[in-house]
Amino acid sequence: MPDTHFYHYDKYDRTLLSERVEQFRDQVRRRLAGELTEEQFKPLRLTNGLYLQLHAYMLRIAIPYGTLSSRQLRQLAAIARKYDKGYGHFTTRQNLQLNWIRLEDAPDAVAMLAEVDMHSIQTSGNVVRNTTADHFAGAAADEIEDPRVWCEIVRQWSTLHPEFSFLPRKFKIAITGSPNDRAAVRIHDVGLRLWRNEQGETGFEVIVGGGLGRTPMIGKTVRAFLPKDEMLAYLEAVLRVYNRYGRRDNLFKARIKILVHEIGIEKMREEVEAEYAAIKDSALKLDPQTIEAIAAHFAPPPLPHRPAISGEVERLKLEEPDFALWLKSNTAPHKLAGYRIVTASLKPAGAPPGDASSVQMEGVADIADAYSQSEVRVSHEQNLVLPHVAVEDLPAVYRALAGLGFAEANVGKITDIIACPGLDYCALANARSIPVAQRISNHFANLARQHDIGDLKVKISGCINACGHHHVGHIGILGVDKNGVELYQISLGGDVDFGKTALGDIIGPAVAADRIVEAVDALVRTYLDRREEGERFVDAYRRIGVEPFKESVYAAV
Amino acid sequence: MPLYREGSLQPVDATGPAPLPLEEWLKAPMQAVSLANTDQPDALSMRLSRLKLVVLHFPKFTDGRAYSQARLLRGRMGYRGELRATGAVLRDQLPFLLRCGFDSFESDQPGFGVALARARSLFSVVYQGAEDNRATVALLRLRQHRQPAELAAD
Amino acid sequence: MAKNLSGDLTVASANRLADGVVVFLDDKGHWTRHLEQAALARDKRASELLLARARAESFSVVDPFLVAVAEDEQGDLEPISLREKIRVSGLTFEAIAADAVRYA
């Protein structure tokens, strides 16, 4: 029996992975020997997830559909300890970044990944990137179907695709199987949303041309309902149209969203459907047995019946207010009544968002072994998730997470900040992100106050590339560089929830780095003064508009 | 630029008529044509069976449009003549080029011929169907599923 | 606070190929991790020559470039831009590795 309840590699997957490691080892050897120039080598290292950042190489490791076994998480911890400084950064795209890798060690590091069926293939470069999914997949109470089955099919199809390895620009796909979209499908190059039509069949809504970055756009529906077995044919059609007609004259206009914007969604649909019609009955059509075989890997773990109500939980709720808050914000409904989905917050007050040390990773792996079927998820909000925790075990899990510093009851609250690595690490950044996140986090550390403020998503990017998703933050913060000084532009009203996806509006001139806490505080005070019963920050903003917020911010800074 | 074909470690001599740019070829359709990577492969369909050589361009090795042109020519249109990659053609592209149906290569890179001889053995398994007609992993798994006894003896 | 009186002070920097570490070109044409050992160009012409030398010595490093610096009365150098300051001095916050000890 495999030790996982998600896709486990067979001899074919393992063979390809080890051959890829050897190919990369040879490429690194040729680069160090001077046989390859940096220009020739760069795309090769990037498609193996290796960047050159400010201080060192950075290795971006894919965590396909955000799902990890405890064994894999332990191996990540071991790699971070052996080849890095003993910590890593979980990103918004279900990847783990190690910030201090040596080029000389990179082939050995990826060989160590391959030992646990993991890789860094196509985590960068102008290729199809790691396909992301709802981090609650397979456990969520509201799920129609597990999207990871389809992510895995996309992973295999997109890995070393001979036609699509030199696209105009990167290509990101996200898949969700729930009406409450936790995968942000409308801000991806392609978003796939599983839904059930009136005939009771499930299929995909295909959304194309979303994305953040320099020119943020919300994706448009190119196909309302696609039969599931035609997914690869349709994706191949989209990619072929993009590969042939996407702009290559200007790096900033090369994403598929610009193509969709320039030719219009109708023309895009026409091109894609014509290409699709020519290939839909080819070998790309998925054999039912293939789908079934991959779906079988994702069969839910055999969870024993456990009581839905626990006396211990009820008692602790009364005795420990922080535990009661944690239950509210950091646990979510599981499809079985006796279980909850637990989010381990990687945002303790004042910590760099999304960072975990090797010790902490191993600690989470131990908790997963004891209480969550040895399984861990990575969310696009840069937290870790224990997907199958029995209600009765919640107090023990809470204490164990608290021991690691990961039990902060702040999921979805103002200190659950998304932040990119920013100018401290990143060669592209204009301003720092992490220190800004730390100051806001420290300022709002009081948990009772955070819960009073309620759901509020703060997202910080250190440059226009928007790795911190600032466009879709309820409060978005973008670092800019003005004559060598870091300033921060504030936007309000962004959202990624399905059906409500919106880009934030910039409120006015950028704010100085040392006034950003005051600015956020002013925004929060305005909301608290003006909110109606049960109204979230972003809803209050929609009702009363930007003016009151603007006034208070510029009075405070 | 040195020309390589599988089967030879050293560059080979280019033989046959010189390829014409598409515009000239349309006026006088000879046996060899050279497409810009923005040209439509469809433009060759009328006289495809007469063509012995189609040259596709990589203005930069990071510009991958010719991979799609190659697959359309081979897979969709059924072109069986020589398909040549020219421009910025580097050895690390070879696994992709071969899979898309290219069978001759112009490259300045030292060691290209040796790399070409080894390129097909770099990856013994492939996930997706392409123009080299290799059995995909999905197909191998289906076969294994359907004939477990046969494969057990394998 | 460092002052840059002459206006055009530069050093040549790069990341070392084998490990990505930040390095500077010294007067002998070697790459050093120490900014204080970096060869200093004091005008535009010298900067151009320095960059040309850095490129000629770039076998073991990646993409050399010039960094504008300021010099104080003691002759200590400091990059002018925040980005380059961070490249020299490292992270501006305490990385979580320190926390790992606390939680261990």
Coordinates of C-alpha atoms in Angstrom, one line a residue, chain A residues 3-557:
Chain A
D3 CA 1.7 5.8 2.2
T4 CA -0.2 8.6 0.5
H5 CA -3.8 9.4 -0.5
F6 CA -2.7 11.3 -3.5
Y7 CA -0.8 10.5 -6.7
H8 CA 2.1 8.2 -6.1
Y9 CA 4.8 7.9 -8.8
D10 CA 5.3 4.7 -10.7
K11 CA 8.4 3.5 -12.6
Y12 CA 7.7 5.8 -15.5
D13 CA 7.4 9.0 -13.4
R14 CA 10.6 8.0 -11.5
T15 CA 12.5 7.2 -14.6
L16 CA 11.7 10.6 -16.2
L17 CA 12.6 12.4 -13.0
S18 CA 16.0 10.7 -12.6
E19 CA 16.8 11.3 -16.3
R20 CA 15.9 14.9 -15.9
V21 CA 18.2 15.2 -12.8
E22 CA 21.0 13.8 -14.9
Q23 CA 20.3 16.1 -17.8
F24 CA 20.4 19.1 -15.4
R25 CA 23.6 17.8 -13.8
D26 CA 25.3 17.7 -17.2
Q27 CA 24.0 21.2 -18.0
V28 CA 25.4 22.6 -14.7
R29 CA 28.7 20.8 -15.4
R30 CA 28.9 22.4 -18.8
R31 CA 28.1 25.9 -17.4
L32 CA 30.8 25.6 -14.7
A33 CA 33.2 24.4 -17.3
G34 CA 32.5 27.4 -19.5
E35 CA 30.9 25.4 -22.3
L36 CA 27.6 27.3 -21.9
T37 CA 27.2 31.0 -21.7
E38 CA 25.0 32.5 -19.0
E39 CA 22.5 33.5 -21.7
Q40 CA 22.4 29.9 -22.9
F41 CA 22.3 28.5 -19.4
K42 CA 19.7 30.8 -17.9
P43 CA 16.6 29.3 -19.5
L44 CA 17.9 25.8 -18.7
R45 CA 18.4 26.6 -15.0
L46 CA 15.1 28.5 -14.8
T47 CA 13.1 25.5 -16.1
N48 CA 14.7 23.6 -13.3
G49 CA 13.5 26.2 -10.8
L50 CA 16.9 27.8 -10.2
Y51 CA 17.1 31.7 -10.1
L52 CA 20.0 33.9 -9.4
Q53 CA 18.8 36.4 -6.8
L54 CA 20.5 39.2 -4.9
H55 CA 22.7 37.1 -2.6
A56 CA 22.6 33.6 -3.9
Y57 CA 20.8 31.2 -6.1
M58 CA 17.2 30.4 -5.2
L59 CA 15.6 27.0 -5.8
R60 CA 11.9 26.9 -6.3
I61 CA 10.4 23.5 -5.6
A62 CA 7.0 22.5 -6.9
I63 CA 4.5 21.2 -4.5
P64 CA 2.0 19.9 -7.1
Y65 CA -1.6 20.9 -6.2
G66 CA -0.2 21.9 -2.8
T67 CA -0.2 18.3 -1.5
L68 CA 2.6 16.8 0.5
S69 CA 3.2 13.7 2.5
S70 CA 4.9 14.0 5.9
R71 CA 7.8 12.1 4.4
Q72 CA 8.1 14.7 1.6
L73 CA 7.9 17.6 4.1
R74 CA 10.7 16.0 6.2
Q75 CA 12.8 15.7 3.0
L76 CA 12.3 19.4 2.2
A77 CA 13.4 20.1 5.8
A78 CA 16.5 18.0 5.2
I79 CA 17.4 19.6 1.9
A80 CA 17.0 23.1 3.5
R81 CA 19.3 22.0 6.3
K82 CA 21.9 20.4 4.0
Y83 CA 22.0 22.8 1.1
D84 CA 20.5 26.0 2.5
K85 CA 20.3 27.9 5.9
G86 CA 17.7 25.6 7.5
Y87 CA 14.6 27.4 6.4
G88 CA 12.4 27.9 3.4
H89 CA 9.6 30.2 2.1
F90 CA 6.2 28.9 1.0
T91 CA 4.9 30.9 -1.9
T92 CA 1.5 31.9 -3.2
R93 CA 1.9 29.3 -6.0
Q94 CA 2.2 26.3 -3.8
N95 CA 6.0 26.2 -4.2
L96 CA 8.7 26.2 -1.6
Q97 CA 11.7 28.5 -2.2
L98 CA 15.1 27.9 -0.7
N99 CA 17.0 31.2 -0.8
W100 CA 20.7 30.2 -0.3
I101 CA 21.4 27.4 -2.8
R102 CA 24.8 27.0 -4.5
L103 CA 24.8 26.2 -8.2
E104 CA 27.3 23.5 -7.5
D105 CA 24.9 21.8 -5.1
A106 CA 21.7 22.3 -7.1
P107 CA 21.9 18.9 -9.0
D108 CA 22.4 17.1 -5.7
A109 CA 19.5 19.1 -4.1
V110 CA 17.1 18.1 -7.0
A111 CA 18.4 14.5 -6.8
M112 CA 17.4 14.5 -3.1
L113 CA 13.9 15.9 -4.1
A114 CA 13.6 13.0 -6.6
E115 CA 14.1 10.5 -3.8
V116 CA 10.7 11.5 -2.5
D117 CA 9.1 11.9 -6.0
M118 CA 9.4 15.7 -6.0
H119 CA 11.0 18.1 -8.4
S120 CA 11.6 21.7 -9.4
I121 CA 10.8 21.2 -13.1
Q122 CA 9.1 24.1 -14.8
T123 CA 8.8 26.2 -11.6
S124 CA 10.2 29.0 -13.7
G125 CA 10.8 29.9 -17.3
N126 CA 8.4 30.5 -20.2
V127 CA 6.6 27.2 -19.7
V128 CA 3.5 25.7 -18.1
R129 CA 4.2 26.2 -14.4
N130 CA 3.2 24.1 -11.4
T131 CA -0.6 23.7 -11.6
T132 CA -2.2 24.8 -8.4
A133 CA -5.4 23.7 -6.7
D134 CA -7.7 24.4 -3.9
H135 CA -5.7 23.6 -0.8
F136 CA -8.7 22.0 0.9
A137 CA -9.2 19.6 -2.1
G138 CA -10.4 16.2 -1.1
A139 CA -11.4 17.3 2.3
A140 CA -13.7 20.4 1.8
A141 CA -17.3 20.1 2.7
D142 CA -18.4 22.2 -0.3
E143 CA -16.4 20.2 -2.9
I144 CA -18.1 18.9 -6.1
E145 CA -15.1 16.8 -7.2
D146 CA -11.4 16.6 -6.3
P147 CA -9.5 19.0 -8.6
R148 CA -6.1 17.3 -8.0
V149 CA -7.0 14.4 -10.3
W150 CA -7.0 17.0 -13.1
C151 CA -4.0 18.8 -11.9
E152 CA -2.0 15.6 -12.0
I153 CA -3.2 14.9 -15.6
V154 CA -2.1 18.5 -16.5
R155 CA 1.2 17.9 -14.6
Q156 CA 2.0 14.9 -16.7
W157 CA 0.9 16.4 -20.0
S158 CA 2.8 19.7 -19.4
T159 CA 6.1 18.2 -18.2
L160 CA 8.7 18.6 -20.9
H161 CA 6.0 19.3 -23.5
P162 CA 8.0 19.4 -26.7
E163 CA 5.9 22.1 -28.3
F164 CA 5.4 24.4 -25.3
S165 CA 8.8 24.7 -23.7
F166 CA 9.6 28.1 -25.2
L167 CA 6.3 30.0 -24.9
P168 CA 6.2 33.8 -25.2
R169 CA 6.0 34.0 -21.4
K170 CA 5.2 31.9 -18.3
F171 CA 1.8 30.1 -18.2
K172 CA 0.0 29.4 -14.9
I173 CA -3.0 27.1 -14.6
A174 CA -5.2 26.7 -11.5
I175 CA -8.1 24.3 -10.9
T176 CA -10.9 24.3 -8.4
G177 CA -13.6 21.8 -7.7
S178 CA -15.6 23.9 -5.2
P179 CA -18.1 26.7 -5.7
N180 CA -16.1 28.6 -3.1
D181 CA -13.0 29.1 -5.2
R182 CA -9.9 28.9 -3.0
A183 CA -7.6 28.6 -6.0
A184 CA -8.2 32.1 -7.5
V185 CA -9.0 30.7 -10.9
R186 CA -9.9 34.1 -12.4
I187 CA -6.4 35.5 -11.9
H188 CA -4.5 32.7 -13.8
D189 CA -3.5 32.3 -17.5
V190 CA -6.0 29.5 -17.5
G191 CA -8.4 28.8 -14.7
L192 CA -10.5 25.6 -14.7
R193 CA -13.6 25.5 -12.5
L194 CA -15.4 22.2 -12.1
W195 CA -19.2 22.6 -11.9
R196 CA -22.3 20.5 -12.4
N197 CA -24.7 21.5 -15.2
E198 CA -28.4 21.0 -15.4
Q199 CA -28.1 17.5 -16.7
G200 CA -26.1 16.6 -13.6
E201 CA -22.8 16.2 -15.5
T202 CA -19.6 17.7 -14.2
G203 CA -17.3 19.6 -16.5
F204 CA -15.0 22.6 -16.7
E205 CA -15.7 26.2 -17.1
V206 CA -12.5 27.3 -18.9
I207 CA -11.3 30.8 -18.0
V208 CA -8.5 32.4 -19.9
G209 CA -6.4 35.5 -19.7
G210 CA -6.4 36.4 -16.1
G211 CA -3.3 37.5 -14.2
L212 CA -1.8 40.2 -12.0
G213 CA 1.5 41.8 -12.6
R214 CA 2.0 45.0 -14.5
T215 CA -1.3 44.8 -16.3
P216 CA -3.8 43.0 -14.0
M217 CA -6.7 41.4 -15.7
I218 CA -9.6 39.2 -14.6
G219 CA -9.9 36.1 -16.8
K220 CA -12.8 35.7 -19.2
T221 CA -14.8 32.6 -19.9
V222 CA -13.7 31.1 -23.2
R223 CA -15.8 27.9 -22.8
A224 CA -18.7 27.6 -20.3
F225 CA -18.8 23.9 -20.1
L226 CA -16.1 21.5 -21.3
P227 CA -16.5 17.7 -21.0
K228 CA -13.8 16.6 -18.6
D229 CA -12.2 14.0 -21.0
E230 CA -11.6 16.8 -23.5
M231 CA -9.5 18.9 -21.0
L232 CA -6.1 18.2 -22.5
A233 CA -7.3 18.7 -26.1
Y234 CA -8.7 22.1 -25.1
L235 CA -5.6 23.1 -23.2
E236 CA -3.4 22.0 -26.1
A237 CA -5.5 24.2 -28.4
V238 CA -5.2 27.2 -26.0
L239 CA -1.5 26.8 -25.7
R240 CA -1.0 26.4 -29.5
V241 CA -2.9 29.6 -30.2
Y242 CA -0.8 31.3 -27.5
N243 CA 2.5 29.9 -28.7
R244 CA 1.8 31.0 -32.3
Y245 CA 0.2 34.4 -31.7
G246 CA 1.2 35.6 -28.3
R247 CA 3.4 38.7 -28.5
R248 CA 7.2 38.2 -28.3
D249 CA 8.3 41.7 -29.1
N250 CA 7.7 43.1 -25.6
L251 CA 8.3 41.2 -22.4
F252 CA 5.6 43.1 -20.7
K253 CA 3.0 42.3 -23.3
A254 CA 3.8 38.7 -23.7
R255 CA 1.3 37.0 -21.3
I256 CA -1.8 35.4 -22.8
K257 CA -3.9 38.1 -21.1
I258 CA -2.5 40.7 -23.5
L259 CA -3.3 38.5 -26.5
V260 CA -6.9 38.0 -25.2
H261 CA -7.2 41.7 -24.5
E262 CA -5.8 42.8 -27.9
I263 CA -7.8 40.4 -30.1
G264 CA -10.9 40.2 -27.9
I265 CA -12.4 37.1 -26.2
E266 CA -14.6 36.4 -29.2
K267 CA -11.7 36.1 -31.6
M268 CA -9.7 34.1 -29.0
R269 CA -12.6 31.7 -28.7
E270 CA -12.9 31.4 -32.4
E271 CA -9.2 30.6 -32.7
V272 CA -9.1 28.2 -29.8
E273 CA -12.3 26.4 -30.9
A274 CA -11.0 26.0 -34.4
E275 CA -7.8 24.4 -33.2
Y276 CA -9.7 22.3 -30.7
A277 CA -12.0 21.0 -33.4
A278 CA -9.0 19.7 -35.3
I279 CA -7.5 17.8 -32.3
K280 CA -10.4 16.9 -30.0
D281 CA -10.8 13.4 -31.3
S282 CA -7.0 12.7 -31.3
A283 CA -5.0 10.8 -28.7
L284 CA -5.4 13.8 -26.5
K285 CA -8.9 12.7 -25.6
L286 CA -8.6 11.1 -22.2
D287 CA -9.3 7.4 -22.0
P288 CA -11.8 6.7 -19.2
Q289 CA -9.4 4.1 -17.8
T290 CA -6.6 6.6 -17.6
I291 CA -8.8 9.1 -15.7
E292 CA -10.1 6.3 -13.4
A293 CA -6.6 5.0 -12.7
I294 CA -5.3 8.5 -11.7
A295 CA -8.5 9.2 -9.7
A296 CA -8.0 6.0 -7.8
H297 CA -4.7 7.5 -6.4
F298 CA -6.8 10.3 -4.8
A299 CA -9.2 8.0 -3.1
P300 CA -10.0 9.5 0.3
P301 CA -8.1 8.1 3.3
P302 CA -10.1 5.5 5.3
L303 CA -11.2 7.9 8.1
P304 CA -12.7 6.1 11.0
H305 CA -15.9 7.4 12.5
R306 CA -15.2 10.0 15.1
P307 CA -17.7 12.0 17.2
A308 CA -18.6 15.4 15.9
I309 CA -18.8 16.9 19.4
S310 CA -16.0 16.7 21.9
G311 CA -16.3 17.5 25.6
E312 CA -12.7 18.4 25.8
V313 CA -13.0 20.9 22.9
E314 CA -16.1 22.5 24.5
R315 CA -14.3 22.8 27.9
L316 CA -11.1 24.3 26.4
K317 CA -13.2 26.8 24.4
L318 CA -14.4 28.2 27.7
E319 CA -11.1 28.1 29.5
E320 CA -8.8 29.4 26.7
P321 CA -10.1 32.3 24.7
D322 CA -7.2 32.0 22.2
F323 CA -8.2 28.4 21.5
A324 CA -11.8 29.5 20.9
L325 CA -10.6 32.1 18.5
W326 CA -8.3 29.5 16.8
L327 CA -11.2 27.2 16.3
K328 CA -13.1 29.9 14.6
S329 CA -10.4 31.2 12.3
N330 CA -8.0 28.3 11.8
T331 CA -10.3 25.4 11.3
A332 CA -12.8 24.8 8.5
P333 CA -15.6 22.3 7.8
H334 CA -14.5 18.8 6.6
K335 CA -16.8 16.7 4.5
L336 CA -17.1 14.3 7.5
A337 CA -18.7 15.6 10.6
G338 CA -16.2 14.2 13.0
Y339 CA -13.3 16.0 11.3
R340 CA -12.1 19.6 10.7
I341 CA -9.5 21.0 8.3
V342 CA -6.8 22.8 10.3
T343 CA -4.7 25.7 9.0
A344 CA -1.3 26.0 10.6
S345 CA -0.6 29.8 10.4
L346 CA 2.9 30.5 9.1
K347 CA 2.2 34.1 10.2
P348 CA 3.1 34.3 13.9
A349 CA 3.3 38.0 15.0
G350 CA 6.3 39.7 13.5
A351 CA 7.6 36.7 11.5
P352 CA 8.4 36.7 7.7
P353 CA 5.1 35.5 6.1
G354 CA 5.3 32.0 4.8
D355 CA 8.7 31.1 6.2
A356 CA 9.3 27.9 8.1
S357 CA 12.5 26.5 9.5
S358 CA 13.5 22.9 9.0
V359 CA 12.7 22.3 12.7
Q360 CA 9.2 23.7 12.1
M361 CA 8.7 21.7 8.9
E362 CA 9.6 18.5 10.8
G363 CA 7.3 19.5 13.6
V364 CA 4.4 19.8 11.2
A365 CA 5.3 16.5 9.6
D366 CA 5.1 14.9 13.0
I367 CA 1.7 16.4 13.7
A368 CA 0.5 15.2 10.3
D369 CA 1.6 11.7 11.1
A370 CA -0.1 11.7 14.5
Y371 CA -3.3 13.5 13.5
S372 CA -3.8 14.1 9.8
Q373 CA -3.2 10.9 7.8
S374 CA 0.4 11.9 7.2
E375 CA -0.8 14.6 4.8
V376 CA -0.1 18.4 4.6
R377 CA -1.2 21.0 2.2
V378 CA 0.3 24.3 1.2
S379 CA -2.1 27.2 0.6
H380 CA -1.8 30.1 -1.8
E381 CA -2.1 32.2 1.3
Q382 CA 1.3 30.9 2.4
N383 CA 0.0 28.7 5.2
L384 CA 0.2 25.0 5.8
V385 CA -2.9 22.9 6.1
L386 CA -3.7 19.6 8.0
P387 CA -6.6 18.3 6.0
H388 CA -8.0 15.5 8.1
V389 CA -8.0 16.3 11.8
A390 CA -10.6 14.6 14.1
V391 CA -12.6 17.1 16.2
E392 CA -11.5 15.2 19.3
D393 CA -7.8 15.7 18.4
L394 CA -8.1 19.5 18.0
P395 CA -6.8 20.4 21.4
A396 CA -3.7 18.2 21.0
V397 CA -3.1 19.6 17.5
Y398 CA -3.5 23.2 18.8
R399 CA -0.9 22.6 21.5
A400 CA 1.5 20.9 19.1
L401 CA 1.2 23.7 16.6
A402 CA 1.6 26.3 19.4
G403 CA 4.9 24.6 20.2
L404 CA 6.1 25.4 16.7
G405 CA 4.7 28.9 16.7
F406 CA 2.1 28.0 14.1
A407 CA -1.1 28.3 16.2
E408 CA -1.7 32.0 15.8
A409 CA -5.5 32.4 15.5
N410 CA -5.2 34.8 12.6
V411 CA -6.2 32.9 9.4
G412 CA -8.1 35.3 7.1
K413 CA -7.4 38.2 9.6
I414 CA -5.3 41.3 9.2
T415 CA -2.0 39.7 10.2
D416 CA -2.5 36.7 7.8
I417 CA -0.5 38.8 5.4
I418 CA 0.6 37.6 1.9
A419 CA 4.0 39.0 1.1
C420 CA 6.6 38.3 -1.6
P421 CA 10.3 38.1 -0.6
G422 CA 10.8 41.7 -1.8
L423 CA 14.0 43.6 -2.0
D424 CA 15.7 41.6 0.8
Y425 CA 16.0 38.7 -1.5
C426 CA 14.7 39.3 -5.0
A427 CA 16.6 40.7 -7.9
L428 CA 13.5 42.1 -9.5
A429 CA 12.1 44.0 -6.4
N430 CA 12.0 47.7 -6.0
A431 CA 11.2 47.8 -2.3
R432 CA 11.1 45.6 0.7
S433 CA 8.0 43.5 1.6
I434 CA 8.8 41.4 4.6
P435 CA 9.8 44.1 7.0
V436 CA 6.6 46.0 6.1
A437 CA 4.5 42.8 6.8
Q438 CA 6.4 42.4 10.1
R439 CA 5.6 45.9 11.3
I440 CA 1.9 45.6 10.4
S441 CA 1.8 42.1 12.0
N442 CA 3.3 43.4 15.2
H443 CA 1.1 46.4 15.4
F444 CA -2.1 44.3 15.1
A445 CA -0.9 41.3 17.1
N446 CA -3.7 41.4 19.6
L447 CA -5.9 38.4 18.6
A448 CA -9.2 39.6 20.1
R449 CA -8.8 42.9 18.2
Q450 CA -8.0 41.0 15.0
H451 CA -11.1 39.0 15.4
D452 CA -13.1 42.1 16.1
I453 CA -11.7 43.6 12.8
G454 CA -12.7 40.4 11.1
D455 CA -11.8 39.1 7.7
L456 CA -9.3 41.4 6.1
K457 CA -6.8 40.4 3.5
V458 CA -3.6 42.4 3.3
K459 CA -1.3 41.6 0.4
I460 CA 2.1 43.1 -0.2
S461 CA 4.3 43.1 -3.3
G462 CA 7.8 44.6 -3.6
C463 CA 7.3 45.4 -7.3
I464 CA 4.9 45.6 -10.1
N465 CA 5.2 41.8 -10.9
A466 CA 2.8 41.4 -8.0
C467 CA 4.0 38.1 -6.5
G468 CA 2.3 39.3 -3.3
H469 CA -1.0 39.6 -5.2
H470 CA -1.5 43.2 -4.0
H471 CA -4.1 43.8 -6.7
V472 CA -6.5 41.4 -5.1
G473 CA -5.9 42.3 -1.4
H474 CA -8.8 44.0 0.5
I475 CA -5.8 46.2 1.3
G476 CA -3.1 46.0 -1.3
I477 CA 0.3 47.4 -0.7
L478 CA 2.8 47.9 -3.6
G479 CA 6.4 48.9 -2.9
V480 CA 7.8 51.4 -5.4
D481 CA 11.2 53.1 -5.7
K482 CA 11.2 56.8 -6.1
N483 CA 14.7 58.3 -6.5
G484 CA 16.1 55.6 -4.2
V485 CA 13.5 55.9 -1.5
E486 CA 11.0 53.1 -0.8
L487 CA 7.4 54.3 -1.0
Y488 CA 4.2 52.2 -0.7
Q489 CA 1.1 52.6 -2.9
I490 CA -2.1 51.5 -1.2
S491 CA -5.1 50.1 -3.0
L492 CA -8.5 49.0 -1.6
G493 CA -11.2 46.6 -2.6
G494 CA -9.4 43.8 -4.4
D495 CA -10.9 40.3 -4.0
V496 CA -10.2 36.8 -5.3
D497 CA -13.4 35.1 -4.2
F498 CA -15.3 33.5 -7.1
G499 CA -18.0 35.8 -8.5
K500 CA -16.5 38.7 -6.6
T501 CA -13.1 38.8 -8.1
A502 CA -12.0 42.4 -8.3
L503 CA -8.9 44.5 -8.7
G504 CA -8.3 47.1 -6.0
D505 CA -8.4 50.8 -6.6
I506 CA -5.3 52.9 -5.8
I507 CA -6.3 55.5 -3.2
G508 CA -3.7 58.2 -3.9
P509 CA -0.1 59.1 -3.6
A510 CA 2.3 56.5 -2.2
V511 CA 3.1 56.5 1.5
A512 CA 6.6 56.6 3.1
A513 CA 7.9 53.3 4.5
D514 CA 7.8 54.5 8.1
R515 CA 4.2 55.7 7.8
I516 CA 2.7 52.5 6.4
V517 CA 1.5 51.2 9.8
E518 CA -0.2 54.5 10.5
A519 CA -1.9 54.3 7.1
V520 CA -3.2 50.8 7.6
D521 CA -4.3 51.7 11.1
A522 CA -6.2 54.7 9.7
L523 CA -8.0 52.4 7.2
V524 CA -9.0 50.0 10.0
R525 CA -10.2 52.8 12.2
T526 CA -12.3 54.2 9.4
Y527 CA -13.8 50.8 8.8
L528 CA -14.6 50.2 12.5
D529 CA -16.3 53.6 12.8
R530 CA -18.4 53.1 9.7
R531 CA -19.2 49.4 9.5
E532 CA -22.7 48.1 9.8
E533 CA -23.6 44.9 11.7
G534 CA -21.7 41.9 10.3
E535 CA -20.1 43.9 7.4
R536 CA -16.6 42.9 6.4
F537 CA -13.9 45.6 5.6
V538 CA -14.2 45.0 1.9
D539 CA -18.0 45.2 1.9
A540 CA -17.9 48.4 3.9
Y541 CA -15.5 49.8 1.3
R542 CA -17.9 48.9 -1.5
R543 CA -20.8 50.5 0.3
I544 CA -19.1 53.8 1.4
G545 CA -16.5 54.2 -1.3
V546 CA -12.9 55.3 -1.2
E547 CA -13.3 58.9 0.1
P548 CA -13.6 58.3 3.9
F549 CA -10.6 55.9 3.8
K550 CA -8.5 58.3 1.7
E551 CA -9.2 61.2 4.1
S552 CA -8.2 59.3 7.2
V553 CA -5.0 57.9 5.6
Y554 CA -3.7 61.2 4.4
A555 CA -4.6 62.8 7.7
A556 CA -2.6 60.1 9.5
V557 CA 0.5 60.1 7.4

